[in-house]
Amino acid sequence: MTDGWFAGVESGDEAAAAERIRTGRADGPEAWPQQAVDAGFASDEDDYYDQLHAATMTATRAAVAERETADDKQLVHAIRAMADCERTANELAERVAEWAGSRYGESGSGVDFARDVVEREPVDEGDVALQSLAERTVAVADEADDLRTYIEQTAPAVAPNLSALAGPVLAARLVSLAGGLESLAKQPSGTVQVLGAEDALFAHLRGGAPSPKHGIIFTHEYVSGTRPEERGSAARALAGKLSIAARVDHYSGDLRPDLEAELDERIERIRTRGGDGE
Amino acid sequence: MSLPDGVSRHDFDGTTSIATRGHPEYGERTDGEWRRWDPHRSKLGAMLELGMETGLTADQTTLYLGAAAGTTVSHVADFGGPTYAVEFAPRPTRDLLDVAERRSNLFPLLKDARKPETYAHVVEPVDVLVQDVATRGQGRVATLNRQFLADDGYLLAAIKARSEDVTADPEDVFDEVLADIDAAYDVVATERLTPYHDDHLGVVARPER
Ligand SMILES: C[S@@+](CC[C@H](N)C(=O)[O-])C[C@H]1O[C@@H](n2cnc3c(N)ncnc32)[C@H](O)[C@@H]1O
């Protein structure tokens, strides 16, 4: 009996061999090539190394893909958690503002106002209760900020080109809306353009409503900062480059700075072309 | 200095450098079938360029720890025998796969060099153990992987001071790492890799008998 990676594997069964490479264990190295020949797994040493090469390539390719998807799933959790924290903090801040208005007769709004409330001298039990709620509101808002920092650090490792073009947070949102980097890479660019505008899209498909020109990518300065008449073109150009970036990130992982330069140039042209007609 | 067969000094447009024959991988200069083994990009290349006695010869079996995108290990596989390349970060390993695709004697493994039991079922006993892991605990990685090295083999390690402690004096860090290595090896030579790599120590060691 041997612990070698070829143990229990049919000669030529690359998938089974790759699985053994990934999950096998041994206490120490042994003369595996000799053992494999003796066991009849390989006809000779050359055949052994050919099979080893095929098996390690398959195993490592699969292991890399699995580890990287694991990383993009982490990013999806983080961006969804960040959105939850932001929404919750805003809701709680509204509650704090309403309550504070009833006690102090003045009202502010938002998380900044909740921060204000935390700073006051409590006078009675009611103040204590309100401030406790305000503290938790602020803590949830701070958690959203921490998650944003985490996303800014990790998105460029998971999707370097997409993050360079979209910024890490929008990149993470797109990955999240598509359900992962692989599914984002498989979407046509027209779909990427309207990701996050599903409601408007269904209204359009049901008839009546105009088709949406952009989804979440509206938050990108290249769309929101472009004149309304040209926004559709800007959104199309941006979505086109973003889907190429997602594909490069998923399939090769190379860094392609030329994508950013091409996008800058396209947007520049879109923004100036209508301009001289006005 | 003695270079292994398959590694040779070659002139690239006025720059004389060590070189191997094989497919170019990282934008290095080429001349016909020769490609430059750039000592600025490779710590093992720097050790050879600095004339350290490495014991390298053609066709040896090698275990390479910390292969990254395959810059150095591509040269090792060009003149060496069966070459096992261990790397634990997925992104550089993608590039390593391209390098290995073109070399039938290069076997890529996405594994952690601190867990030899996860690749001992694949790696046979080797003549050379190359280590360039740039992580904390470099001495321990060397001793953990001693089991792969034949008794007459060589450990060729590049120790990065800043990976252990960014604030400490590199000399002190090197002493500590060498003390760890000493537990399982006899250190035969050490040399700073300047001017090619700052704060790196090249180490040649033999298994302790
Ligand atoms: C300085 S780079 C190696 C460069 C490479 N040797 C070359 O010259 O082409 C160090 C590599 O060690 C890897 N590494 C660090 N700790 C490791 C571990 N425990 N197991 C495997 N690889 C590790 C890092 O991911 C990184 O790619």
Short mmCIF file of C-alpha atoms and ligand atoms in Angstrom, two decimals:
data_model
loop_
_atom_site.label_atom_id
_atom_site.label_comp_id
_atom_site.label_asym_id
_atom_site.label_seq_id
_atom_site.Cartn_x
_atom_site.Cartn_y
_atom_site.Cartn_z
CA MET A 1 0.00 0.00 0.00
CA THR A 2 1.22 3.45 -0.84
CA ASP A 3 0.17 7.00 0.07
CA GLY A 4 1.36 8.28 -3.33
CA TRP A 5 -1.04 10.53 -5.24
CA PHE A 6 -1.61 7.75 -7.81
CA ALA A 7 -2.90 5.27 -5.21
CA GLY A 8 -6.28 3.89 -6.25
CA VAL A 9 -6.29 5.93 -9.45
CA GLU A 10 -6.74 4.30 -12.89
CA SER A 11 -3.86 5.13 -15.19
CA GLY A 12 -5.04 8.00 -17.43
CA ASP A 13 -7.96 9.06 -15.18
CA GLU A 14 -6.93 12.69 -14.96
CA ALA A 15 -9.88 13.91 -12.89
CA ALA A 16 -9.39 11.31 -10.19
CA ALA A 17 -5.64 11.97 -10.19
CA ALA A 18 -6.20 15.72 -9.81
CA GLU A 19 -8.55 15.13 -6.90
CA ARG A 20 -5.87 13.01 -5.17
CA ILE A 21 -3.25 15.73 -5.75
CA ARG A 22 -5.54 18.22 -4.05
CA THR A 23 -6.69 16.20 -1.08
CA GLY A 24 -4.07 13.47 -0.54
CA ARG A 25 -1.67 13.35 2.40
CA ALA A 26 1.53 11.54 3.26
CA ASP A 27 3.86 11.53 6.25
CA GLY A 28 6.88 12.11 4.08
CA PRO A 29 8.25 11.89 0.55
CA GLU A 30 9.00 8.53 -1.02
CA ALA A 31 10.36 7.34 -4.35
CA TRP A 32 6.97 7.89 -5.97
CA PRO A 33 8.09 7.51 -9.60
CA GLN A 34 9.54 4.06 -8.89
CA GLN A 35 6.52 3.01 -6.83
CA ALA A 36 4.11 4.12 -9.56
CA VAL A 37 5.98 2.09 -12.18
CA ASP A 38 6.14 -0.94 -9.87
CA ALA A 39 2.41 -0.66 -9.20
CA GLY A 40 1.69 -0.59 -12.92
CA PHE A 41 0.23 2.93 -12.80
CA ALA A 42 2.89 4.19 -15.21
CA SER A 43 4.68 2.21 -17.90
CA ASP A 44 8.00 3.98 -17.23
CA GLU A 45 9.41 7.11 -15.66
CA ASP A 46 8.60 9.34 -18.63
CA ASP A 47 5.01 8.18 -18.61
CA TYR A 48 4.89 8.83 -14.85
CA TYR A 49 6.04 12.44 -15.24
CA ASP A 50 3.63 13.04 -18.14
CA GLN A 51 0.73 11.90 -15.99
CA LEU A 52 2.01 13.90 -13.02
CA HIS A 53 2.21 17.03 -15.18
CA ALA A 54 -1.34 16.62 -16.45
CA ALA A 55 -2.65 15.91 -12.95
CA THR A 56 -0.87 18.84 -11.23
CA MET A 57 -1.98 21.26 -13.97
CA THR A 58 -5.62 20.18 -13.65
CA ALA A 59 -5.55 20.11 -9.85
CA THR A 60 -3.89 23.49 -9.49
CA ARG A 61 -6.08 25.18 -12.08
CA ALA A 62 -9.18 23.99 -10.21
CA ALA A 63 -7.75 24.92 -6.81
CA VAL A 64 -6.93 28.45 -8.00
CA ALA A 65 -10.42 28.94 -9.44
CA GLU A 66 -12.00 27.67 -6.24
CA ARG A 67 -9.90 29.87 -3.95
CA GLU A 68 -10.60 32.94 -6.05
CA THR A 69 -14.36 32.38 -6.13
CA ALA A 70 -14.23 31.88 -2.40
CA ASP A 71 -12.71 35.37 -2.23
CA ASP A 72 -15.41 36.95 -4.43
CA LYS A 73 -18.11 35.39 -2.24
CA GLN A 74 -16.51 37.09 0.77
CA LEU A 75 -16.68 40.38 -1.07
CA VAL A 76 -20.38 39.85 -1.80
CA HIS A 77 -21.09 39.24 1.89
CA ALA A 78 -19.18 42.37 2.85
CA ILE A 79 -20.92 44.67 0.37
CA ARG A 80 -24.36 43.34 1.34
CA ALA A 81 -23.52 43.78 5.02
CA MET A 82 -22.38 47.32 4.31
CA ALA A 83 -25.67 48.12 2.57
CA ASP A 84 -27.62 46.61 5.48
CA CYS A 85 -25.66 48.69 7.99
CA GLU A 86 -26.16 51.89 6.00
CA ARG A 87 -29.88 51.31 5.63
CA THR A 88 -30.31 50.33 9.27
CA ALA A 89 -28.27 53.29 10.51
CA ASN A 90 -30.42 55.66 8.45
CA GLU A 91 -33.65 54.13 9.72
CA LEU A 92 -32.49 54.30 13.32
CA ALA A 93 -31.26 57.86 12.82
CA GLU A 94 -34.78 58.81 11.67
CA ARG A 95 -36.20 57.27 14.83
CA VAL A 96 -33.65 59.13 16.98
CA ALA A 97 -34.50 62.42 15.24
CA GLU A 98 -38.23 61.96 15.76
CA TRP A 99 -37.78 61.05 19.42
CA ALA A 100 -35.34 63.90 20.04
CA GLY A 101 -37.78 66.33 18.40
CA SER A 102 -40.44 65.32 20.91
CA ARG A 103 -38.12 65.94 23.85
CA TYR A 104 -36.04 68.94 22.85
CA GLY A 105 -38.48 70.53 20.43
CA GLU A 106 -35.71 70.79 17.80
CA SER A 107 -34.94 68.31 15.13
CA GLY A 108 -31.98 67.50 13.00
CA SER A 109 -31.67 64.46 10.87
CA GLY A 110 -29.35 61.69 9.88
CA VAL A 111 -26.45 59.95 11.56
CA ASP A 112 -24.65 63.24 12.25
CA PHE A 113 -27.59 64.38 14.35
CA ALA A 114 -27.48 61.09 16.25
CA ARG A 115 -23.79 61.78 16.96
CA ASP A 116 -24.86 65.15 18.38
CA VAL A 117 -27.42 63.54 20.64
CA VAL A 118 -24.78 61.16 22.04
CA GLU A 119 -22.67 64.15 23.17
CA ARG A 120 -25.39 65.79 25.33
CA GLU A 121 -25.59 65.73 29.12
CA PRO A 122 -28.42 63.39 30.07
CA VAL A 123 -30.94 64.93 32.46
CA ASP A 124 -33.35 62.09 33.08
CA GLU A 125 -34.10 58.46 32.30
CA GLY A 126 -35.64 59.42 28.98
CA ASP A 127 -32.41 61.10 27.87
CA VAL A 128 -30.47 58.01 28.88
CA ALA A 129 -32.73 55.76 26.81
CA LEU A 130 -32.63 58.05 23.77
CA GLN A 131 -28.84 58.41 23.96
CA SER A 132 -28.38 54.71 24.23
CA LEU A 133 -30.31 54.28 20.99
CA ALA A 134 -28.30 57.11 19.38
CA GLU A 135 -25.04 55.39 20.40
CA ARG A 136 -26.07 52.17 18.75
CA THR A 137 -27.13 54.06 15.65
CA VAL A 138 -23.68 55.63 15.43
CA ALA A 139 -22.02 52.26 16.02
CA VAL A 140 -23.92 50.72 13.11
CA ALA A 141 -22.92 53.66 10.89
CA ASP A 142 -19.29 53.19 11.97
CA GLU A 143 -19.56 49.50 11.14
CA ALA A 144 -20.67 50.46 7.62
CA ASP A 145 -17.55 52.64 7.32
CA ASP A 146 -15.30 49.81 8.50
CA LEU A 147 -16.88 47.47 5.97
CA ARG A 148 -16.28 50.04 3.26
CA THR A 149 -12.60 50.14 4.22
CA TYR A 150 -12.45 46.35 4.09
CA ILE A 151 -14.08 46.35 0.65
CA GLU A 152 -11.68 49.01 -0.61
CA GLN A 153 -8.80 46.78 0.46
CA THR A 154 -10.09 43.47 -0.86
CA ALA A 155 -11.94 44.30 -4.08
CA PRO A 156 -8.72 45.17 -5.97
CA ALA A 157 -7.32 41.73 -5.14
CA VAL A 158 -10.47 39.91 -6.28
CA ALA A 159 -11.17 42.02 -9.37
CA PRO A 160 -8.23 44.33 -10.10
CA ASN A 161 -9.35 45.67 -13.49
CA LEU A 162 -12.98 46.09 -12.53
CA SER A 163 -11.91 47.93 -9.36
CA ALA A 164 -9.58 50.19 -11.32
CA LEU A 165 -12.37 51.20 -13.71
CA ALA A 166 -15.36 51.32 -11.35
CA GLY A 167 -13.72 51.99 -7.99
CA PRO A 168 -13.70 49.18 -5.42
CA VAL A 169 -17.18 49.80 -3.98
CA LEU A 170 -19.05 49.94 -7.29
CA ALA A 171 -17.01 46.94 -8.44
CA ALA A 172 -18.16 45.01 -5.37
CA ARG A 173 -21.78 46.10 -5.94
CA LEU A 174 -21.69 44.81 -9.51
CA VAL A 175 -20.18 41.50 -8.41
CA SER A 176 -22.86 41.26 -5.73
CA LEU A 177 -25.76 42.11 -8.09
CA ALA A 178 -24.56 39.50 -10.59
CA GLY A 179 -24.11 36.94 -7.82
CA GLY A 180 -20.35 36.51 -8.20
CA LEU A 181 -17.43 37.44 -10.44
CA GLU A 182 -17.95 34.48 -12.73
CA SER A 183 -21.59 35.30 -13.44
CA LEU A 184 -20.70 38.97 -13.93
CA ALA A 185 -18.05 37.90 -16.46
CA LYS A 186 -20.69 35.91 -18.34
CA GLN A 187 -23.25 38.75 -18.62
CA PRO A 188 -23.53 40.66 -21.88
CA SER A 189 -22.58 44.32 -21.46
CA GLY A 190 -26.21 45.40 -22.00
CA THR A 191 -27.15 43.53 -18.85
CA VAL A 192 -24.25 45.04 -16.89
CA GLN A 193 -25.53 48.45 -17.99
CA VAL A 194 -28.89 47.95 -16.24
CA LEU A 195 -27.80 45.82 -13.24
CA GLY A 196 -29.55 47.27 -10.20
CA ALA A 197 -32.41 48.69 -12.29
CA GLU A 198 -34.37 45.45 -12.37
CA ASP A 199 -37.64 47.07 -11.29
CA ALA A 200 -37.52 49.63 -14.08
CA LEU A 201 -36.55 46.90 -16.51
CA PHE A 202 -39.52 44.72 -15.62
CA ALA A 203 -41.86 47.71 -15.86
CA HIS A 204 -40.49 48.29 -19.35
CA LEU A 205 -40.86 44.65 -20.35
CA ARG A 206 -44.45 44.62 -19.08
CA GLY A 207 -45.06 47.51 -21.45
CA GLY A 208 -45.48 51.23 -21.09
CA ALA A 209 -42.41 52.32 -19.17
CA PRO A 210 -39.30 53.46 -21.06
CA SER A 211 -36.33 51.08 -20.99
CA PRO A 212 -33.83 52.05 -18.29
CA LYS A 213 -30.57 53.53 -19.60
CA HIS A 214 -28.53 52.60 -16.58
CA GLY A 215 -28.64 50.76 -13.27
CA ILE A 216 -26.18 51.02 -10.42
CA ILE A 217 -23.45 52.28 -12.77
CA PHE A 218 -25.27 55.63 -12.60
CA THR A 219 -23.26 56.22 -9.41
CA HIS A 220 -20.11 56.34 -11.56
CA GLU A 221 -18.99 59.88 -12.26
CA TYR A 222 -18.68 59.04 -15.96
CA VAL A 223 -22.46 58.58 -16.11
CA SER A 224 -23.80 60.95 -13.44
CA GLY A 225 -21.32 63.67 -14.45
CA THR A 226 -22.31 63.52 -18.12
CA ARG A 227 -25.07 65.72 -19.58
CA PRO A 228 -28.46 63.95 -19.49
CA GLU A 229 -28.72 63.76 -23.32
CA GLU A 230 -25.42 61.87 -23.51
CA ARG A 231 -25.85 59.70 -20.42
CA GLY A 232 -27.13 56.73 -22.40
CA SER A 233 -23.99 56.70 -24.55
CA ALA A 234 -21.76 57.17 -21.52
CA ALA A 235 -23.51 54.30 -19.71
CA ARG A 236 -23.12 52.05 -22.76
CA ALA A 237 -19.42 52.87 -23.09
CA LEU A 238 -18.78 52.35 -19.37
CA ALA A 239 -20.73 49.07 -19.25
CA GLY A 240 -18.80 47.79 -22.27
CA LYS A 241 -15.44 48.36 -20.59
CA LEU A 242 -16.65 47.07 -17.24
CA SER A 243 -17.73 43.78 -18.73
CA ILE A 244 -14.38 43.36 -20.48
CA ALA A 245 -12.67 44.14 -17.17
CA ALA A 246 -14.79 41.53 -15.36
CA ARG A 247 -13.89 38.92 -17.98
CA VAL A 248 -10.18 39.66 -17.78
CA ASP A 249 -10.37 39.50 -13.98
CA HIS A 250 -12.18 36.19 -14.01
CA TYR A 251 -10.44 34.38 -16.84
CA SER A 252 -6.85 35.64 -16.73
CA GLY A 253 -6.28 37.97 -13.80
CA ASP A 254 -3.82 40.10 -15.81
CA LEU A 255 -3.67 43.79 -15.09
CA ARG A 256 -4.75 45.77 -18.18
CA PRO A 257 -4.13 49.50 -17.65
CA ASP A 258 -4.98 50.12 -21.32
CA LEU A 259 -8.68 49.51 -20.49
CA GLU A 260 -8.77 52.56 -18.25
CA ALA A 261 -7.04 54.73 -20.84
CA GLU A 262 -9.49 53.60 -23.55
CA LEU A 263 -12.47 54.32 -21.33
CA ASP A 264 -11.18 57.79 -20.42
CA GLU A 265 -10.82 58.54 -24.10
CA ARG A 266 -14.30 57.27 -25.05
CA ILE A 267 -15.97 59.35 -22.35
CA GLU A 268 -13.96 62.39 -23.30
CA ARG A 269 -15.22 62.02 -26.88
CA ILE A 270 -18.84 61.51 -25.80
CA ARG A 271 -18.71 64.58 -23.57
CA THR A 272 -17.23 66.88 -26.19
CA ARG A 273 -19.15 65.73 -29.27
CA GLY A 274 -22.61 67.01 -28.23
CA GLY A 275 -21.03 70.03 -26.61
CA ASP A 276 -20.08 71.90 -29.76
CA GLY A 277 -23.63 71.56 -31.16
CA GLU A 278 -25.13 73.51 -28.31
CA MET B 1 32.52 30.61 -10.42
CA SER B 2 31.04 27.38 -11.66
CA LEU B 3 27.70 27.54 -13.41
CA PRO B 4 25.56 24.43 -13.86
CA ASP B 5 25.32 22.96 -17.36
CA GLY B 6 22.49 24.67 -19.16
CA VAL B 7 23.23 28.01 -17.48
CA SER B 8 25.72 30.18 -19.28
CA ARG B 9 27.05 33.73 -19.46
CA HIS B 10 25.64 35.44 -22.45
CA ASP B 11 25.86 38.88 -23.98
CA PHE B 12 22.58 40.77 -24.44
CA ASP B 13 23.27 43.99 -26.34
CA GLY B 14 26.27 44.87 -24.20
CA THR B 15 24.96 43.48 -20.89
CA THR B 16 26.62 40.23 -19.94
CA SER B 17 24.40 38.12 -17.74
CA ILE B 18 23.61 34.56 -16.84
CA ALA B 19 21.04 32.98 -19.13
CA THR B 20 19.14 29.79 -19.84
CA ARG B 21 17.48 28.41 -22.94
CA GLY B 22 13.70 28.36 -22.91
CA HIS B 23 10.52 30.28 -23.52
CA PRO B 24 10.71 33.90 -22.20
CA GLU B 25 8.32 34.52 -19.31
CA TYR B 26 8.65 37.97 -17.73
CA GLY B 27 9.82 40.42 -20.36
CA GLU B 28 13.47 39.46 -19.91
CA ARG B 29 15.90 40.14 -22.75
CA THR B 30 16.41 37.38 -25.27
CA ASP B 31 18.96 36.53 -27.92
CA GLY B 32 18.06 33.61 -30.13
CA GLU B 33 17.16 30.74 -27.86
CA TRP B 34 18.89 32.30 -24.84
CA ARG B 35 16.96 34.41 -22.35
CA ARG B 36 18.44 36.52 -19.62
CA TRP B 37 18.14 35.25 -16.03
CA ASP B 38 17.73 38.69 -14.53
CA PRO B 39 19.42 38.80 -11.08
CA HIS B 40 17.37 41.88 -10.20
CA ARG B 41 14.20 39.85 -10.58
CA SER B 42 15.47 36.59 -9.11
CA LYS B 43 17.20 35.93 -5.81
CA LEU B 44 18.61 32.60 -6.97
CA GLY B 45 19.84 34.41 -10.08
CA ALA B 46 21.55 36.95 -7.80
CA MET B 47 23.20 34.15 -5.80
CA LEU B 48 24.64 32.69 -9.01
CA GLU B 49 25.61 36.10 -10.36
CA LEU B 50 27.42 36.86 -7.08
CA GLY B 51 29.41 33.66 -7.46
CA MET B 52 27.99 31.70 -4.54
CA GLU B 53 28.80 28.00 -4.68
CA THR B 54 25.30 26.54 -5.05
CA GLY B 55 25.97 22.91 -5.95
CA LEU B 56 23.48 23.27 -8.81
CA THR B 57 23.99 20.95 -11.78
CA ALA B 58 21.85 20.04 -14.78
CA ASP B 59 18.93 17.64 -14.45
CA GLN B 60 18.63 17.72 -10.66
CA THR B 61 15.29 17.12 -9.00
CA THR B 62 14.16 20.32 -7.28
CA LEU B 63 11.54 21.42 -4.79
CA TYR B 64 10.92 25.15 -5.07
CA LEU B 65 9.02 26.88 -2.24
CA GLY B 66 7.42 30.28 -2.94
CA ALA B 67 7.31 29.99 -6.74
CA ALA B 68 5.04 33.05 -7.16
CA ALA B 69 4.41 33.75 -10.86
CA GLY B 70 7.27 31.46 -11.85
CA THR B 71 10.00 33.96 -12.72
CA THR B 72 12.85 32.02 -11.12
CA VAL B 73 11.42 28.53 -11.29
CA SER B 74 11.05 28.89 -15.07
CA HIS B 75 14.86 29.12 -15.30
CA VAL B 76 15.34 26.25 -12.86
CA ALA B 77 13.07 24.02 -14.96
CA ASP B 78 14.92 25.08 -18.13
CA PHE B 79 18.17 23.40 -17.04
CA GLY B 80 16.95 21.13 -14.24
CA GLY B 81 15.10 17.85 -14.02
CA PRO B 82 11.70 17.27 -12.40
CA THR B 83 10.82 20.55 -10.65
CA TYR B 84 8.08 20.84 -8.04
CA ALA B 85 6.82 24.41 -7.55
CA VAL B 86 4.87 25.21 -4.37
CA GLU B 87 3.01 28.53 -4.01
CA PHE B 88 0.08 29.37 -1.74
CA ALA B 89 -1.36 32.57 -3.22
CA PRO B 90 -3.92 31.93 -6.00
CA ARG B 91 -3.29 35.00 -8.12
CA PRO B 92 0.41 34.49 -8.91
CA THR B 93 -0.31 30.79 -9.30
CA ARG B 94 -2.43 31.58 -12.36
CA ASP B 95 0.69 32.94 -14.04
CA LEU B 96 2.71 30.00 -12.76
CA LEU B 97 0.27 27.72 -14.60
CA ASP B 98 1.14 29.39 -17.92
CA VAL B 99 4.84 28.92 -17.22
CA ALA B 100 4.28 25.26 -16.31
CA GLU B 101 2.07 24.64 -19.35
CA ARG B 102 5.15 25.18 -21.51
CA ARG B 103 7.43 22.97 -19.38
CA SER B 104 6.61 19.31 -19.02
CA ASN B 105 9.08 18.90 -16.12
CA LEU B 106 7.49 21.68 -14.01
CA PHE B 107 4.75 20.61 -11.59
CA PRO B 108 2.73 23.48 -10.04
CA LEU B 109 1.17 22.95 -6.60
CA LEU B 110 -1.13 25.38 -4.78
CA LYS B 111 0.00 24.42 -1.27
CA ASP B 112 1.23 25.97 1.96
CA ALA B 113 4.96 25.41 2.54
CA ARG B 114 4.26 25.21 6.29
CA LYS B 115 2.17 22.07 5.67
CA PRO B 116 4.51 19.59 3.97
CA GLU B 117 2.14 16.70 4.67
CA THR B 118 -0.23 18.19 2.05
CA TYR B 119 2.30 17.68 -0.78
CA ALA B 120 4.51 14.84 0.50
CA HIS B 121 2.27 12.41 -1.44
CA VAL B 122 3.34 14.17 -4.67
CA VAL B 123 6.92 15.34 -4.15
CA GLU B 124 9.71 12.75 -4.31
CA PRO B 125 13.06 13.18 -2.47
CA VAL B 126 14.96 16.00 -4.19
CA ASP B 127 18.57 17.08 -4.83
CA VAL B 128 17.87 20.78 -4.32
CA LEU B 129 15.48 22.68 -2.08
CA VAL B 130 15.06 26.30 -3.14
CA GLN B 131 13.22 28.60 -0.75
CA ASP B 132 12.01 32.16 -1.39
CA VAL B 133 8.84 32.49 0.68
CA ALA B 134 9.20 36.03 2.06
CA THR B 135 6.96 35.31 5.02
CA ARG B 136 7.33 35.17 8.77
CA GLY B 137 9.02 32.00 10.02
CA GLN B 138 11.39 31.43 7.09
CA GLY B 139 13.72 29.35 9.27
CA ARG B 140 10.89 27.07 10.27
CA VAL B 141 9.81 26.56 6.65
CA ALA B 142 13.37 25.40 5.89
CA THR B 143 13.46 22.88 8.74
CA LEU B 144 9.93 21.57 8.04
CA ASN B 145 10.93 20.83 4.46
CA ARG B 146 14.28 19.23 5.30
CA GLN B 147 12.58 15.83 4.93
CA PHE B 148 12.38 16.27 1.14
CA LEU B 149 16.10 16.83 0.71
CA ALA B 150 18.49 13.96 -0.07
CA ASP B 151 21.37 13.70 2.41
CA ASP B 152 23.84 15.00 -0.16
CA GLY B 153 21.46 17.73 -1.35
CA TYR B 154 21.56 21.52 -1.04
CA LEU B 155 19.25 24.06 0.54
CA LEU B 156 19.38 27.39 -1.36
CA ALA B 157 17.40 29.97 0.55
CA ALA B 158 16.81 33.70 0.14
CA ILE B 159 15.96 35.21 3.51
CA LYS B 160 14.09 38.51 3.52
CA ALA B 161 14.72 40.47 6.72
CA ARG B 162 11.61 42.63 6.44
CA SER B 163 9.33 39.61 6.31
CA GLU B 164 10.32 38.69 9.86
CA ASP B 165 10.42 42.11 11.44
CA VAL B 166 10.29 45.45 9.63
CA THR B 167 11.78 47.40 12.49
CA ALA B 168 14.69 45.16 13.58
CA ASP B 169 18.25 45.41 12.27
CA PRO B 170 18.47 42.98 9.32
CA GLU B 171 21.69 41.46 10.72
CA ASP B 172 19.88 40.47 13.91
CA VAL B 173 17.00 38.99 11.93
CA PHE B 174 19.41 36.97 9.78
CA ASP B 175 21.13 35.61 12.91
CA GLU B 176 17.81 34.42 14.28
CA VAL B 177 16.71 32.77 11.04
CA LEU B 178 20.14 31.13 10.66
CA ALA B 179 19.87 29.79 14.19
CA ASP B 180 16.58 28.12 13.18
CA ILE B 181 18.10 26.71 10.00
CA ASP B 182 21.06 25.40 12.02
CA ALA B 183 18.74 23.02 13.83
CA ALA B 184 18.47 20.82 10.74
CA TYR B 185 21.28 21.94 8.42
CA ASP B 186 24.96 22.85 8.27
CA VAL B 187 25.17 26.34 6.82
CA VAL B 188 28.07 26.42 4.36
CA ALA B 189 27.81 29.95 2.95
CA THR B 190 25.88 33.16 3.39
CA GLU B 191 26.03 36.37 1.41
CA ARG B 192 24.03 39.60 1.22
CA LEU B 193 22.28 39.87 -2.16
CA THR B 194 23.08 43.55 -2.66
CA PRO B 195 23.16 45.28 -5.10
CA TYR B 196 20.40 43.13 -6.60
CA HIS B 197 18.11 42.82 -3.57
CA ASP B 198 18.21 44.98 -0.45
CA ASP B 199 18.07 43.37 2.99
CA HIS B 200 18.15 39.83 1.65
CA LEU B 201 20.56 37.08 2.68
CA GLY B 202 21.45 34.22 0.34
CA VAL B 203 22.03 30.98 2.25
CA VAL B 204 23.59 27.71 1.08
CA ALA B 205 23.23 24.81 3.52
CA ARG B 206 23.54 21.00 3.59
CA PRO B 207 21.39 18.66 5.62
CA GLU B 208 22.92 17.94 9.00
CA ARG B 209 24.20 14.40 9.29
C1 LIG C 1 9.35 36.96 -3.05
S1 LIG C 1 8.03 36.00 -3.65
C2 LIG C 1 8.83 34.72 -4.59
C3 LIG C 1 9.41 35.13 -5.93
C4 LIG C 1 9.85 33.93 -6.75
N1 LIG C 1 10.62 33.00 -5.93
C5 LIG C 1 10.67 34.30 -7.95
O1 LIG C 1 11.85 34.63 -7.80
O2 LIG C 1 10.13 34.25 -9.06
C6 LIG C 1 7.48 35.13 -2.24
C7 LIG C 1 6.33 34.19 -2.52
O3 LIG C 1 6.19 33.30 -1.42
C8 LIG C 1 4.83 33.00 -1.26
N2 LIG C 1 4.63 32.43 0.07
C9 LIG C 1 4.67 33.07 1.25
N3 LIG C 1 4.40 32.22 2.26
C10 LIG C 1 4.19 31.00 1.69
C11 LIG C 1 3.86 29.72 2.21
N4 LIG C 1 3.69 29.53 3.51
N5 LIG C 1 3.71 28.71 1.35
C12 LIG C 1 3.87 28.91 0.02
N6 LIG C 1 4.18 30.09 -0.53
C13 LIG C 1 4.34 31.13 0.29
C14 LIG C 1 4.16 34.32 -1.51
O4 LIG C 1 2.80 34.15 -1.86
C15 LIG C 1 4.99 34.90 -2.64
O5 LIG C 1 4.43 34.60 -3.90
#
